[in-house]
Tab-separated table of C-alpha atoms in Angstrom:
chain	number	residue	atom	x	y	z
W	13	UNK	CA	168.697	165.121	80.081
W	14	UNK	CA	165.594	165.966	78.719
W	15	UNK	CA	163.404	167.215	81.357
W	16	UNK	CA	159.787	167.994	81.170
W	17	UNK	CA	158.000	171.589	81.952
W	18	UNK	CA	155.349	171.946	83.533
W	19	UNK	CA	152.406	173.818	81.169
W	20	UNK	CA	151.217	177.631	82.901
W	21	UNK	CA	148.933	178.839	84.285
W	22	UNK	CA	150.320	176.335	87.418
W	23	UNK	CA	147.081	175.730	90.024
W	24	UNK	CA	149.337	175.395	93.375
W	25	UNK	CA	146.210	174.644	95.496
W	26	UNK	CA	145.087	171.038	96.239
W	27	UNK	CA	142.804	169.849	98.414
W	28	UNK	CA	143.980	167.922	101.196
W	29	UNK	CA	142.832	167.340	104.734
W	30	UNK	CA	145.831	166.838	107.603
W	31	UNK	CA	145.897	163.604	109.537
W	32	UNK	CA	146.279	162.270	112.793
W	33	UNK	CA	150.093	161.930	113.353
W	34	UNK	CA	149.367	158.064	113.328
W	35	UNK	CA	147.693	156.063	110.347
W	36	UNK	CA	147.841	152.809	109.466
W	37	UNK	CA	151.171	152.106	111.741
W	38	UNK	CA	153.901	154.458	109.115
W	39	UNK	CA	153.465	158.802	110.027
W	40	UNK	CA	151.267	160.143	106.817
W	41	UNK	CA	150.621	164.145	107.609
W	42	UNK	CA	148.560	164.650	104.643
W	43	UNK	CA	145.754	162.954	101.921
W	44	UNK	CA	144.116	164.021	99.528
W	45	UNK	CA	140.366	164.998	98.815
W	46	UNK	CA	139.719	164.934	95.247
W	47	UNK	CA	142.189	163.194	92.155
W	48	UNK	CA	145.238	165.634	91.300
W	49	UNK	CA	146.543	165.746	87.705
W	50	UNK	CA	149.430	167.649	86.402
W	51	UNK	CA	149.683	168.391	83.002
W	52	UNK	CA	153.260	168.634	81.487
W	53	UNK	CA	154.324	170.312	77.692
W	54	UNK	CA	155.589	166.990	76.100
W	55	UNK	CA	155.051	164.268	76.860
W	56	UNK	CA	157.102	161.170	79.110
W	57	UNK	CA	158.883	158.020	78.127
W	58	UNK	CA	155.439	156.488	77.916
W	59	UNK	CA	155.528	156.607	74.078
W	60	UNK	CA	152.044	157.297	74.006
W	61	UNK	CA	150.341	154.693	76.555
W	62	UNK	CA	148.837	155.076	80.204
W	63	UNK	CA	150.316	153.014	83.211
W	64	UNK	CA	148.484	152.914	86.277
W	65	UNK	CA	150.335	151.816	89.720
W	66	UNK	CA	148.391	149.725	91.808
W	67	UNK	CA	148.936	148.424	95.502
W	68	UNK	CA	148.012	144.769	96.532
W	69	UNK	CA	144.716	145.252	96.563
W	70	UNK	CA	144.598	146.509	93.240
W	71	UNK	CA	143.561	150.281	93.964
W	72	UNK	CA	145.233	152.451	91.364
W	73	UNK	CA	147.152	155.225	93.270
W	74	UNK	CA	148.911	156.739	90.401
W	75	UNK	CA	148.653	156.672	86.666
W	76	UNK	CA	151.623	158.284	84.337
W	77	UNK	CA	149.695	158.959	80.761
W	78	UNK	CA	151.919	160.994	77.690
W	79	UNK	CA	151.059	164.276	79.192
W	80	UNK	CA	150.329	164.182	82.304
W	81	UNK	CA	150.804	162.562	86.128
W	82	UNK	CA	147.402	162.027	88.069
W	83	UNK	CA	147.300	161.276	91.573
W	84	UNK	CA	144.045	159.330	93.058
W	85	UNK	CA	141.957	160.335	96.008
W	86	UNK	CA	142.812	159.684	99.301
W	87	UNK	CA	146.823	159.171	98.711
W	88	UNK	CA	148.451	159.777	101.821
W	89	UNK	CA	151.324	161.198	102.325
W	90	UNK	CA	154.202	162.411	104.394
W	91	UNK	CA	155.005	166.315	103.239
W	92	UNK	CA	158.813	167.292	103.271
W	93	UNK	CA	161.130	165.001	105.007
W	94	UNK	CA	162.919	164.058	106.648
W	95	UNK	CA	159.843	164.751	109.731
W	96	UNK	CA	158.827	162.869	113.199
W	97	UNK	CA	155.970	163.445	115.008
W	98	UNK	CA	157.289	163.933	118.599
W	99	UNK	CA	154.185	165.559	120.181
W	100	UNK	CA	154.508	168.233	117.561
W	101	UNK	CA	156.012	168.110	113.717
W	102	UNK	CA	159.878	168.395	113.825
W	103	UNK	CA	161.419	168.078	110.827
W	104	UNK	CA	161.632	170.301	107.191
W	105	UNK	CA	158.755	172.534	107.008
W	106	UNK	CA	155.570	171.934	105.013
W	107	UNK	CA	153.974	175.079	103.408
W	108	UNK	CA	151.420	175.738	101.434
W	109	UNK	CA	154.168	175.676	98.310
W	110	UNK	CA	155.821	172.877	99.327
W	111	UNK	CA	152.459	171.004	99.321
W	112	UNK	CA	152.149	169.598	95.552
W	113	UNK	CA	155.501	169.588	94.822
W	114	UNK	CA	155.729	166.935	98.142
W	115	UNK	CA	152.305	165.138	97.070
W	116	UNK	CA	154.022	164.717	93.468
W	117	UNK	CA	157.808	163.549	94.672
W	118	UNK	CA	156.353	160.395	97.238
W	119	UNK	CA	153.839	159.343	94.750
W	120	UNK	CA	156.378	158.731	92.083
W	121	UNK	CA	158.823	157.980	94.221
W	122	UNK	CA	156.679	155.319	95.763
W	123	UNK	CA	156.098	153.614	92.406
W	124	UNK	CA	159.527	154.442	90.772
W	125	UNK	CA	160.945	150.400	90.740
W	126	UNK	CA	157.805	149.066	89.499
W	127	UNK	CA	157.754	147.313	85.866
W	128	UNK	CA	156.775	149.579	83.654
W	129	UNK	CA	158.051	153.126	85.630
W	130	UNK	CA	159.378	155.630	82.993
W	131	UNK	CA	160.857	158.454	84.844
W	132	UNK	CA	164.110	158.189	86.667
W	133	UNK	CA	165.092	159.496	90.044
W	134	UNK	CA	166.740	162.663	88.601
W	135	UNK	CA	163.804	163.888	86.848
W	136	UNK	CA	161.192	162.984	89.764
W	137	UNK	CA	163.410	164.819	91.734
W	138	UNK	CA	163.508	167.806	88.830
W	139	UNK	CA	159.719	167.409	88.576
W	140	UNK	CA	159.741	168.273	92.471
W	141	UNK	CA	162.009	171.300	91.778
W	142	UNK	CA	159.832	172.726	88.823
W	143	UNK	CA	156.872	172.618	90.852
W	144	UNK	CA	158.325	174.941	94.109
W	145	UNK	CA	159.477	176.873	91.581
W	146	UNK	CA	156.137	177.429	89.567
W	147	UNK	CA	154.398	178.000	93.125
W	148	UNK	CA	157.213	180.929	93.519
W	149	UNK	CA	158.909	179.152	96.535
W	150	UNK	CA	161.735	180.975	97.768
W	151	UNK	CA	163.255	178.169	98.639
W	152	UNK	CA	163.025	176.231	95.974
W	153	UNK	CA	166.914	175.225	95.392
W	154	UNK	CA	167.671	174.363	98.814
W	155	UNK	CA	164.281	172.083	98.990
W	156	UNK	CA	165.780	170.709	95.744
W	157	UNK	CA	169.177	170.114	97.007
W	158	UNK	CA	167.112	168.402	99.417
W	159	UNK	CA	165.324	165.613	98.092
W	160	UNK	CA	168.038	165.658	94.985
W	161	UNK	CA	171.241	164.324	97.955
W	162	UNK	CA	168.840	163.549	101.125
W	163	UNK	CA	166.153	161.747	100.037
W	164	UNK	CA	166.460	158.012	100.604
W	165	UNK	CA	166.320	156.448	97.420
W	166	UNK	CA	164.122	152.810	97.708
W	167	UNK	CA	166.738	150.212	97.439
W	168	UNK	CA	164.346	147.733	96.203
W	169	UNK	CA	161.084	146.362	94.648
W	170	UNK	CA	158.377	146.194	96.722
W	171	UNK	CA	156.695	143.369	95.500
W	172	UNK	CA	152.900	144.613	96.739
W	173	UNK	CA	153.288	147.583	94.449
W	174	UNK	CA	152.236	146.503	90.493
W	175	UNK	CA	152.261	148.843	87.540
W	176	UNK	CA	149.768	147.730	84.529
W	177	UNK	CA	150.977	149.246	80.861
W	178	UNK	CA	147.951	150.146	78.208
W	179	UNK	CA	148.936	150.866	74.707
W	180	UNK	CA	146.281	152.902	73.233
W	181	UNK	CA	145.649	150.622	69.865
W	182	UNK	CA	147.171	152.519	66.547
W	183	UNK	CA	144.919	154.338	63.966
């Protein structure tokens, strides 16, 4: 499998803000604050065009272009699962490492049986790895093993979710 790396230097801050344990009736612990792009050395299956994921109301979330994966403001999501909020966070640990890598995995993840989606499970979930292990995570491989055999994988389409391809027009 040809997997992509991740170009250096690697910025492992984002800015996020933590959430209530309760929004919009499914547990989100984090969103973000500003759109996060991460630039990769080659580029994806996209042969060269953008796609953007959309939800039903046609805000673009995510958008996969030949070298990079950019997340849009306000994304929410969960952190490391599996986690419950049970009057405090139980569940895998979040840290400041585990932050992006997180952020990165459910936004692909959320998108992944969409139309037009070009990276499969493995390499989101290799994409996940290479970013604990550019933010130095000591435990990187057992996050890994993680998401790579306990991570749910979606079992279908959800049909609010849309993907729009863009072929940049040839020279």
């Amino acid at each position: 499998m040809n997997y992509p790396e991740i170009i250096p230097p690697f910025n492992k801050s984002i800015q996020y803000k933590e959430l209530n344990p309760k929004v919009g009736g499914y547990t989100y612990r984090f969103k973000t604050l500003q759109d996060i792009e991460i630039f990769f050395i080659h580029p994806f299956i996209s042969r060269g065009n953008v796609i953007s994921f959309s939800d039903k109301n046609d805000k673009i979330w995510l958008k996969i272009t030949p070298y990079s994966i950019i997340i849009s403001k306000d994304y929410a999501w969960d952190g490391c699962t599996p986690k419950r909020w049970w009057g405090i966070w139980w569940g895998s640990p979040d840290f400041e490492d585990t932050r992006l890598a997180s952020l990165v995995h459910d936004a692909l993840l959320q998108f992944h049986k969409t139309k037009h989606f070009p990276i499969s499970r493995n390499e989101i979930d290799y994409i996940f790895k290479i970013i604990l292990e550019k933010n130095d995570f000591i435990l990187s491989e057992l996050y890994y093993s993680g998401v790579k055999f306990g991570t749910k994988h979606p079992s279908k389409t959800d049909n609010s979710l849309k993907s729009t391809l863009t072929i940049p027009p040839k020279c």
